[in-house]
Amino acid sequence: MGALTFGRFLRHRPARVLVLAHTCLRTCFLGAVAILWAAGSLRPYAYVALLAGSSLLAAWGNAGQYTMLSRLAGPGGRLSANSLYSAQVSVAVIAGPSLAGLLLAPLGIGSLIALDAASFAFLGIQAWRTGRSTPAEGEPVQARAAESGFRQLRRLGLISLLTLTWLFFFLYGPVEDALPIYVTHDLNAGAGLLGAYWTSFGVGALVASLVTGTLRHRNIRRATLLIVAGWGACLLPFASSPVGVTLACFGLGGLIYGPFTPMTYALFQSATDSASLPTVLAARGAIIMVSTPLGTAAGGPLVGALGAAQTLTASGAATVLLAVTMGIAWRPGRRPRRRLAAEKVGQDASKDEMGALRAARAVPVGAEGNGRMPQGEAQGRSASSLAGRPR
């Protein structure tokens, strides 16, 4: 939750600094866990506290990563870069536990945690080097960059997208509670079948992330609504269908779910200028990161009251209802008028700024008759136009 306290600090720091701060903190806390384990002094409360501390700057690191992706890929490659990043995360989720299991016996728990800490240090150094080699975008300094990320989310019209993302992840939370109970209690199966469910989901998400980068969507918001509705529909059969059907539906759900994160990040990246992007993404991360844990906390009582299969189906039905509700709120008949009004306000502000700049500047003698604007005035007009342009 560091973004809540230091929101204004972010706008003065390059993206690579945010990534480095996050990775350094993770390295220090995980290193402390490894040292305490090797000394035989690690207690459960200390372990939980150190893990919590290592995640304090998670919003900063996430904001820095996607800001760097946006700058490296440019406007035309943001979705592809986001998709490749999501695919790498899916590969890590699939292969990471298996690799840890292979290394646990020869290395031991303490050495394995120390290796994890060293990996974060390596990634931080690589992010720093990448950021130094990336040319900064030449955008003028804007007064609006001083706004907090939360105010900018509201001004840029991203609140509805943020609400959809928060509720979508919240409704996903009960799935993590209900699926293990569904496998062990309702199906009387073991960890192998549970692993098959999550593997099918992970493979589907990986394939979808790789394919998403090759697509060109005209309306990404509509695609996100279809993703939300499709994932919810894949959960509906759990109340009455056999295991083969639910396993196939869960894998299909991963295939549908996969593009959601890269698409929504692309919307945030395209709606925000480069100077404000770290602040906006950090504010987004601070809000979104609590959604799935709260959904997981709410899922426990639901499983106890409804049962595991019914909880999965209820989560799916609520997710489909969310997509329908947001689809009505985003229907084409309403959004263009708001957008046109915002654009008119931005254009009027830009004209006022340019008029004031012309009045304040003295036009050199002879410039009136040659049909050209003096160089200094042209540069000022360009900066003023960019500063007043609606994002």
Short mmCIF file of C-alpha atoms in Angstrom, two decimals:
data_model
loop_
_atom_site.label_atom_id
_atom_site.label_comp_id
_atom_site.label_asym_id
_atom_site.label_seq_id
_atom_site.Cartn_x
_atom_site.Cartn_y
_atom_site.Cartn_z
CA MET A 1 0.00 0.00 0.00
CA GLY A 2 3.00 2.29 -0.38
CA ALA A 3 1.31 4.01 -3.32
CA LEU A 4 -1.35 5.38 -0.98
CA THR A 5 1.20 7.27 1.12
CA PHE A 6 3.76 8.27 -1.50
CA GLY A 7 1.54 8.87 -4.53
CA ARG A 8 3.07 12.27 -5.33
CA PHE A 9 6.58 10.88 -4.90
CA LEU A 10 6.06 8.61 -7.91
CA ARG A 11 5.76 11.31 -10.53
CA HIS A 12 9.34 12.44 -9.87
CA ARG A 13 10.88 8.98 -10.25
CA PRO A 14 11.66 7.07 -13.45
CA ALA A 15 9.95 3.73 -13.89
CA ARG A 16 13.21 1.83 -13.41
CA VAL A 17 13.59 3.39 -9.93
CA LEU A 18 10.18 2.01 -8.93
CA VAL A 19 11.09 -1.47 -10.17
CA LEU A 20 14.46 -1.34 -8.44
CA ALA A 21 12.90 -0.22 -5.14
CA HIS A 22 10.44 -3.12 -5.26
CA THR A 23 13.05 -5.75 -6.15
CA CYS A 24 15.52 -4.48 -3.51
CA LEU A 25 12.86 -4.69 -0.82
CA ARG A 26 11.91 -8.22 -1.88
CA THR A 27 15.58 -9.21 -1.88
CA CYS A 28 16.17 -7.86 1.63
CA PHE A 29 13.11 -9.44 3.21
CA LEU A 30 13.52 -12.82 1.51
CA GLY A 31 17.21 -12.77 2.42
CA ALA A 32 16.20 -12.20 6.05
CA VAL A 33 13.88 -15.21 5.84
CA ALA A 34 16.73 -17.38 4.52
CA ILE A 35 19.12 -16.21 7.24
CA LEU A 36 16.62 -16.81 10.05
CA TRP A 37 15.80 -20.26 8.66
CA ALA A 38 19.48 -21.21 8.48
CA ALA A 39 19.96 -20.01 12.07
CA GLY A 40 16.92 -21.97 13.28
CA SER A 41 15.26 -18.78 14.54
CA LEU A 42 12.43 -18.37 12.04
CA ARG A 43 9.04 -18.26 13.76
CA PRO A 44 5.67 -18.34 12.01
CA TYR A 45 4.79 -14.75 12.99
CA ALA A 46 8.19 -13.50 11.80
CA TYR A 47 7.81 -15.39 8.53
CA VAL A 48 4.38 -13.86 7.88
CA ALA A 49 5.64 -10.37 8.79
CA LEU A 50 8.66 -10.65 6.49
CA LEU A 51 6.55 -11.87 3.58
CA ALA A 52 4.12 -8.99 4.14
CA GLY A 53 7.00 -6.52 4.23
CA SER A 54 8.40 -7.87 0.98
CA SER A 55 5.14 -6.95 -0.75
CA LEU A 56 4.89 -3.37 0.53
CA LEU A 57 6.08 -1.86 -2.75
CA ALA A 58 4.31 -4.32 -5.04
CA ALA A 59 2.17 -1.52 -6.48
CA TRP A 60 5.32 0.48 -7.27
CA GLY A 61 7.03 -2.43 -8.98
CA ASN A 62 3.96 -3.28 -11.03
CA ALA A 63 3.52 0.35 -12.09
CA GLY A 64 7.17 0.61 -13.06
CA GLN A 65 7.09 -2.60 -15.08
CA TYR A 66 4.07 -1.64 -17.17
CA THR A 67 5.38 1.91 -17.63
CA MET A 68 8.63 0.51 -19.00
CA LEU A 69 6.69 -1.86 -21.27
CA SER A 70 4.62 1.04 -22.57
CA ARG A 71 7.71 3.12 -23.39
CA LEU A 72 9.67 0.25 -24.92
CA ALA A 73 6.81 -0.96 -27.12
CA GLY A 74 5.30 2.39 -28.12
CA PRO A 75 1.61 3.06 -28.85
CA GLY A 76 1.35 0.35 -31.51
CA GLY A 77 2.99 -2.43 -29.51
CA ARG A 78 1.58 -2.03 -26.02
CA LEU A 79 -0.90 -4.88 -26.25
CA SER A 80 1.74 -7.22 -27.69
CA ALA A 81 4.25 -6.31 -24.96
CA ASN A 82 1.65 -6.74 -22.22
CA SER A 83 0.63 -10.11 -23.67
CA LEU A 84 4.22 -11.33 -23.77
CA TYR A 85 4.71 -10.26 -20.17
CA SER A 86 1.51 -12.08 -19.09
CA ALA A 87 2.66 -15.17 -20.97
CA GLN A 88 5.97 -15.12 -19.07
CA VAL A 89 4.07 -14.88 -15.79
CA SER A 90 1.93 -17.88 -16.80
CA VAL A 91 5.05 -19.89 -17.63
CA ALA A 92 6.48 -19.01 -14.22
CA VAL A 93 3.28 -20.11 -12.48
CA ILE A 94 3.28 -23.41 -14.35
CA ALA A 95 7.00 -24.22 -14.16
CA GLY A 96 7.99 -22.47 -10.93
CA PRO A 97 6.49 -24.92 -8.41
CA SER A 98 7.84 -27.91 -10.33
CA LEU A 99 11.32 -26.41 -10.49
CA ALA A 100 11.19 -25.59 -6.78
CA GLY A 101 10.24 -29.18 -6.02
CA LEU A 102 13.24 -30.46 -7.97
CA LEU A 103 15.65 -28.07 -6.23
CA LEU A 104 14.28 -28.49 -2.72
CA ALA A 105 15.97 -31.80 -1.97
CA PRO A 106 19.52 -30.91 -3.09
CA LEU A 107 19.51 -27.28 -1.87
CA GLY A 108 17.27 -27.25 1.18
CA ILE A 109 14.62 -24.70 2.17
CA GLY A 110 16.97 -21.93 3.30
CA SER A 111 19.15 -22.05 0.21
CA LEU A 112 16.09 -22.16 -2.04
CA ILE A 113 14.67 -19.00 -0.44
CA ALA A 114 18.09 -17.32 -0.74
CA LEU A 115 18.13 -18.23 -4.44
CA ASP A 116 14.69 -16.67 -4.80
CA ALA A 117 15.99 -13.48 -3.14
CA ALA A 118 18.98 -13.39 -5.48
CA SER A 119 16.68 -13.73 -8.49
CA PHE A 120 14.88 -10.53 -7.48
CA ALA A 121 18.20 -8.72 -7.16
CA PHE A 122 19.17 -9.87 -10.65
CA LEU A 123 15.84 -8.73 -12.11
CA GLY A 124 16.19 -5.33 -10.44
CA ILE A 125 19.63 -4.82 -11.97
CA GLN A 126 18.34 -5.82 -15.40
CA ALA A 127 15.40 -3.42 -15.10
CA TRP A 128 17.78 -0.61 -14.13
CA ARG A 129 20.01 -1.29 -17.13
CA THR A 130 17.02 -1.49 -19.47
CA GLY A 131 15.61 1.78 -18.15
CA ARG A 132 18.92 3.59 -18.68
CA SER A 133 19.08 2.47 -22.30
CA THR A 134 15.48 3.55 -23.02
CA PRO A 135 15.15 7.09 -24.40
CA ALA A 136 12.78 9.28 -22.43
CA GLU A 137 9.77 10.54 -24.29
CA GLY A 138 9.98 14.25 -24.96
CA GLU A 139 6.70 15.38 -23.46
CA PRO A 140 6.26 18.82 -21.91
CA VAL A 141 5.91 19.16 -18.17
CA GLN A 142 2.24 19.35 -17.29
CA ALA A 143 0.62 20.80 -14.22
CA ARG A 144 -1.80 17.88 -14.18
CA ALA A 145 1.11 15.48 -13.63
CA ALA A 146 1.16 16.82 -10.07
CA GLU A 147 -2.28 15.36 -9.40
CA SER A 148 -2.54 12.19 -7.38
CA GLY A 149 -3.12 8.98 -9.28
CA PHE A 150 -6.61 8.64 -7.82
CA ARG A 151 -7.68 12.06 -9.12
CA GLN A 152 -6.25 11.26 -12.53
CA LEU A 153 -8.15 7.98 -12.67
CA ARG A 154 -11.36 9.93 -12.18
CA ARG A 155 -10.42 12.72 -14.61
CA LEU A 156 -9.39 10.29 -17.37
CA GLY A 157 -12.67 8.38 -17.19
CA LEU A 158 -11.02 5.16 -15.98
CA ILE A 159 -13.15 4.66 -12.88
CA SER A 160 -15.65 2.37 -14.63
CA LEU A 161 -12.84 0.21 -16.02
CA LEU A 162 -11.24 0.11 -12.57
CA THR A 163 -14.58 -0.90 -11.03
CA LEU A 164 -15.02 -3.70 -13.56
CA THR A 165 -11.51 -5.01 -12.87
CA TRP A 166 -11.94 -4.83 -9.08
CA LEU A 167 -15.28 -6.68 -9.08
CA PHE A 168 -14.03 -9.24 -11.61
CA PHE A 169 -11.05 -10.12 -9.43
CA PHE A 170 -13.21 -10.06 -6.29
CA LEU A 171 -15.64 -12.57 -7.79
CA TYR A 172 -12.69 -14.74 -8.78
CA GLY A 173 -11.59 -14.94 -5.12
CA PRO A 174 -14.18 -17.54 -4.02
CA VAL A 175 -12.94 -19.88 -6.77
CA GLU A 176 -9.65 -20.34 -4.91
CA ASP A 177 -11.60 -21.38 -1.81
CA ALA A 178 -14.18 -23.56 -3.48
CA LEU A 179 -12.15 -25.52 -6.02
CA PRO A 180 -10.03 -27.53 -3.50
CA ILE A 181 -13.17 -28.37 -1.49
CA TYR A 182 -14.99 -29.31 -4.67
CA VAL A 183 -12.23 -31.74 -5.62
CA THR A 184 -11.74 -33.33 -2.19
CA HIS A 185 -15.32 -33.31 -0.86
CA ASP A 186 -17.65 -33.37 -3.85
CA LEU A 187 -15.50 -35.54 -6.12
CA ASN A 188 -13.62 -37.52 -3.42
CA ALA A 189 -10.41 -37.01 -5.37
CA GLY A 190 -6.89 -35.99 -4.41
CA ALA A 191 -4.24 -33.44 -5.21
CA GLY A 192 -3.64 -34.89 -8.67
CA LEU A 193 -7.06 -33.84 -9.95
CA LEU A 194 -6.74 -30.43 -8.30
CA GLY A 195 -3.41 -30.00 -10.07
CA ALA A 196 -5.06 -31.01 -13.35
CA TYR A 197 -7.64 -28.23 -12.93
CA TRP A 198 -5.02 -25.56 -12.29
CA THR A 199 -2.72 -26.88 -15.01
CA SER A 200 -5.50 -26.74 -17.59
CA PHE A 201 -6.29 -23.20 -16.48
CA GLY A 202 -2.64 -22.15 -16.64
CA VAL A 203 -2.06 -23.67 -20.08
CA GLY A 204 -5.20 -22.00 -21.40
CA ALA A 205 -4.12 -18.62 -19.99
CA LEU A 206 -0.64 -19.06 -21.49
CA VAL A 207 -1.97 -19.85 -24.97
CA ALA A 208 -4.42 -16.94 -24.81
CA SER A 209 -1.72 -14.50 -23.73
CA LEU A 210 0.52 -15.52 -26.64
CA VAL A 211 -2.33 -15.23 -29.14
CA THR A 212 -3.56 -11.89 -27.79
CA GLY A 213 -0.36 -10.14 -28.82
CA THR A 214 -1.04 -10.95 -32.47
CA LEU A 215 -4.59 -9.57 -32.48
CA ARG A 216 -5.79 -6.06 -33.29
CA HIS A 217 -8.96 -5.15 -31.45
CA ARG A 218 -11.02 -2.19 -32.52
CA ASN A 219 -12.90 -2.08 -29.24
CA ILE A 220 -10.89 -3.43 -26.33
CA ARG A 221 -13.54 -2.44 -23.79
CA ARG A 222 -16.09 -4.64 -25.53
CA ALA A 223 -13.55 -7.48 -25.61
CA THR A 224 -13.01 -7.16 -21.85
CA LEU A 225 -16.76 -7.48 -21.25
CA LEU A 226 -16.85 -10.62 -23.39
CA ILE A 227 -13.95 -12.03 -21.36
CA VAL A 228 -15.75 -11.36 -18.08
CA ALA A 229 -18.97 -12.95 -19.34
CA GLY A 230 -17.13 -15.93 -20.85
CA TRP A 231 -15.20 -16.70 -17.66
CA GLY A 232 -18.43 -16.55 -15.64
CA ALA A 233 -20.18 -18.88 -18.09
CA CYS A 234 -17.38 -21.45 -17.71
CA LEU A 235 -18.12 -21.70 -13.98
CA LEU A 236 -21.86 -22.33 -14.35
CA PRO A 237 -21.63 -26.13 -15.09
CA PHE A 238 -19.89 -26.95 -11.78
CA ALA A 239 -23.18 -27.43 -9.89
CA SER A 240 -24.45 -30.33 -12.03
CA SER A 241 -21.90 -31.52 -14.63
CA PRO A 242 -19.46 -34.47 -14.47
CA VAL A 243 -15.77 -34.01 -13.84
CA GLY A 244 -14.79 -34.23 -17.50
CA VAL A 245 -17.06 -31.33 -18.42
CA THR A 246 -15.95 -29.13 -15.53
CA LEU A 247 -12.29 -29.85 -16.24
CA ALA A 248 -12.75 -28.84 -19.89
CA CYS A 249 -14.70 -25.73 -18.84
CA PHE A 250 -11.96 -24.68 -16.42
CA GLY A 251 -9.33 -25.00 -19.13
CA LEU A 252 -11.55 -23.03 -21.50
CA GLY A 253 -11.98 -20.47 -18.72
CA GLY A 254 -8.22 -20.01 -18.56
CA LEU A 255 -8.17 -19.50 -22.33
CA ILE A 256 -10.84 -16.81 -22.00
CA TYR A 257 -9.41 -15.24 -18.83
CA GLY A 258 -5.86 -14.90 -20.15
CA PRO A 259 -6.20 -11.74 -22.31
CA PHE A 260 -7.98 -9.70 -19.62
CA THR A 261 -4.92 -8.33 -17.84
CA PRO A 262 -2.90 -7.29 -20.94
CA MET A 263 -5.98 -5.70 -22.50
CA THR A 264 -6.97 -3.67 -19.47
CA TYR A 265 -3.40 -2.49 -18.94
CA ALA A 266 -3.29 -1.43 -22.60
CA LEU A 267 -6.37 0.72 -21.96
CA PHE A 268 -4.69 2.40 -19.00
CA GLN A 269 -1.48 2.93 -20.96
CA SER A 270 -3.23 4.47 -23.96
CA ALA A 271 -5.40 6.78 -21.84
CA THR A 272 -2.49 8.19 -19.77
CA ASP A 273 0.47 10.30 -20.81
CA SER A 274 4.00 9.10 -20.11
CA ALA A 275 4.64 11.52 -17.23
CA SER A 276 1.53 10.44 -15.31
CA LEU A 277 1.55 6.72 -16.11
CA PRO A 278 3.57 5.51 -13.06
CA THR A 279 1.31 7.42 -10.68
CA VAL A 280 -1.89 6.20 -12.33
CA LEU A 281 -0.74 2.56 -12.44
CA ALA A 282 0.44 2.69 -8.82
CA ALA A 283 -2.98 4.01 -7.77
CA ARG A 284 -4.62 1.25 -9.81
CA GLY A 285 -2.42 -1.36 -8.16
CA ALA A 286 -3.14 -0.06 -4.67
CA ILE A 287 -6.87 -0.42 -5.31
CA ILE A 288 -6.87 -3.70 -7.25
CA MET A 289 -4.48 -5.66 -5.04
CA VAL A 290 -7.05 -6.03 -2.25
CA SER A 291 -9.84 -7.34 -4.51
CA THR A 292 -8.86 -11.01 -4.80
CA PRO A 293 -7.88 -11.38 -1.09
CA LEU A 294 -11.22 -9.90 -0.06
CA GLY A 295 -13.01 -12.22 -2.45
CA THR A 296 -11.09 -15.18 -1.04
CA ALA A 297 -12.03 -14.11 2.51
CA ALA A 298 -15.69 -13.89 1.49
CA GLY A 299 -15.48 -17.26 -0.24
CA GLY A 300 -14.88 -19.22 2.97
CA PRO A 301 -18.30 -18.50 4.52
CA LEU A 302 -19.95 -18.99 1.14
CA VAL A 303 -18.48 -22.46 0.76
CA GLY A 304 -19.64 -23.33 4.28
CA ALA A 305 -23.17 -22.08 3.58
CA LEU A 306 -23.75 -23.12 -0.03
CA GLY A 307 -21.23 -25.88 -0.69
CA ALA A 308 -18.26 -25.83 -3.02
CA ALA A 309 -20.02 -26.59 -6.32
CA GLN A 310 -22.78 -24.10 -5.65
CA THR A 311 -20.22 -21.43 -4.72
CA LEU A 312 -18.42 -21.91 -8.02
CA THR A 313 -21.70 -21.64 -9.92
CA ALA A 314 -22.79 -18.60 -7.90
CA SER A 315 -19.47 -16.91 -8.61
CA GLY A 316 -19.96 -17.57 -12.32
CA ALA A 317 -23.53 -16.25 -12.33
CA ALA A 318 -22.49 -13.07 -10.49
CA THR A 319 -19.64 -12.57 -12.98
CA VAL A 320 -21.99 -12.88 -15.96
CA LEU A 321 -24.34 -10.39 -14.27
CA LEU A 322 -21.39 -8.02 -13.80
CA ALA A 323 -20.60 -8.17 -17.52
CA VAL A 324 -24.22 -7.47 -18.45
CA THR A 325 -24.46 -4.55 -16.02
CA MET A 326 -21.25 -2.93 -17.25
CA GLY A 327 -22.30 -3.54 -20.85
CA ILE A 328 -25.44 -1.51 -20.22
CA ALA A 329 -23.40 1.25 -18.56
CA TRP A 330 -21.00 1.30 -21.53
CA ARG A 331 -23.62 1.08 -24.27
CA PRO A 332 -22.71 3.15 -27.35
CA GLY A 333 -25.68 5.50 -27.00
CA ARG A 334 -24.30 7.06 -23.81
CA ARG A 335 -20.51 7.12 -23.92
CA PRO A 336 -19.85 9.18 -27.09
CA ARG A 337 -21.73 12.23 -25.77
CA ARG A 338 -19.63 12.25 -22.62
CA ARG A 339 -16.46 11.78 -24.63
CA LEU A 340 -17.37 14.61 -27.02
CA ALA A 341 -18.12 16.92 -24.11
CA ALA A 342 -14.75 16.13 -22.52
CA GLU A 343 -12.98 16.70 -25.83
CA LYS A 344 -14.75 20.05 -26.29
CA VAL A 345 -13.67 21.17 -22.84
CA GLY A 346 -10.07 20.16 -23.59
CA GLN A 347 -10.11 21.92 -26.96
CA ASP A 348 -11.52 25.12 -25.47
CA ALA A 349 -8.84 25.06 -22.77
CA SER A 350 -6.16 24.54 -25.39
CA LYS A 351 -7.45 27.48 -27.47
CA ASP A 352 -7.51 29.72 -24.40
CA GLU A 353 -3.92 28.80 -23.53
CA MET A 354 -2.71 29.44 -27.07
CA GLY A 355 -4.52 32.77 -27.23
CA ALA A 356 -2.98 33.90 -23.98
CA LEU A 357 0.45 32.82 -25.19
CA ARG A 358 0.09 34.81 -28.45
CA ALA A 359 -0.99 37.90 -26.55
CA ALA A 360 1.97 37.64 -24.17
CA ARG A 361 4.55 37.24 -26.91
CA ALA A 362 5.69 40.09 -29.19
CA VAL A 363 5.73 39.10 -32.87
CA PRO A 364 9.03 40.17 -34.52
CA VAL A 365 8.92 42.79 -37.24
CA GLY A 366 8.43 41.22 -40.67
CA ALA A 367 6.95 38.03 -39.32
CA GLU A 368 3.40 39.13 -40.13
CA GLY A 369 3.94 39.27 -43.84
CA ASN A 370 5.83 36.09 -44.50
CA GLY A 371 2.95 33.81 -43.50
CA ARG A 372 5.08 31.89 -41.00
CA MET A 373 5.01 31.79 -37.26
CA PRO A 374 8.22 32.70 -35.39
CA GLN A 375 10.10 29.65 -34.16
CA GLY A 376 9.73 30.47 -30.47
CA GLU A 377 5.98 30.98 -30.80
CA ALA A 378 5.60 27.76 -32.78
CA GLN A 379 7.35 25.82 -30.04
CA GLY A 380 5.23 27.45 -27.38
CA ARG A 381 2.07 26.72 -29.32
CA SER A 382 3.04 23.09 -29.70
CA ALA A 383 3.75 22.73 -25.98
CA SER A 384 0.51 24.51 -25.10
CA SER A 385 -1.47 22.31 -27.44
CA LEU A 386 0.00 19.16 -25.96
CA ALA A 387 -0.56 20.38 -22.43
CA GLY A 388 -4.23 21.05 -23.08
CA ARG A 389 -4.94 18.00 -25.19
CA PRO A 390 -7.51 15.66 -23.58
CA ARG A 391 -6.07 12.27 -22.81
#
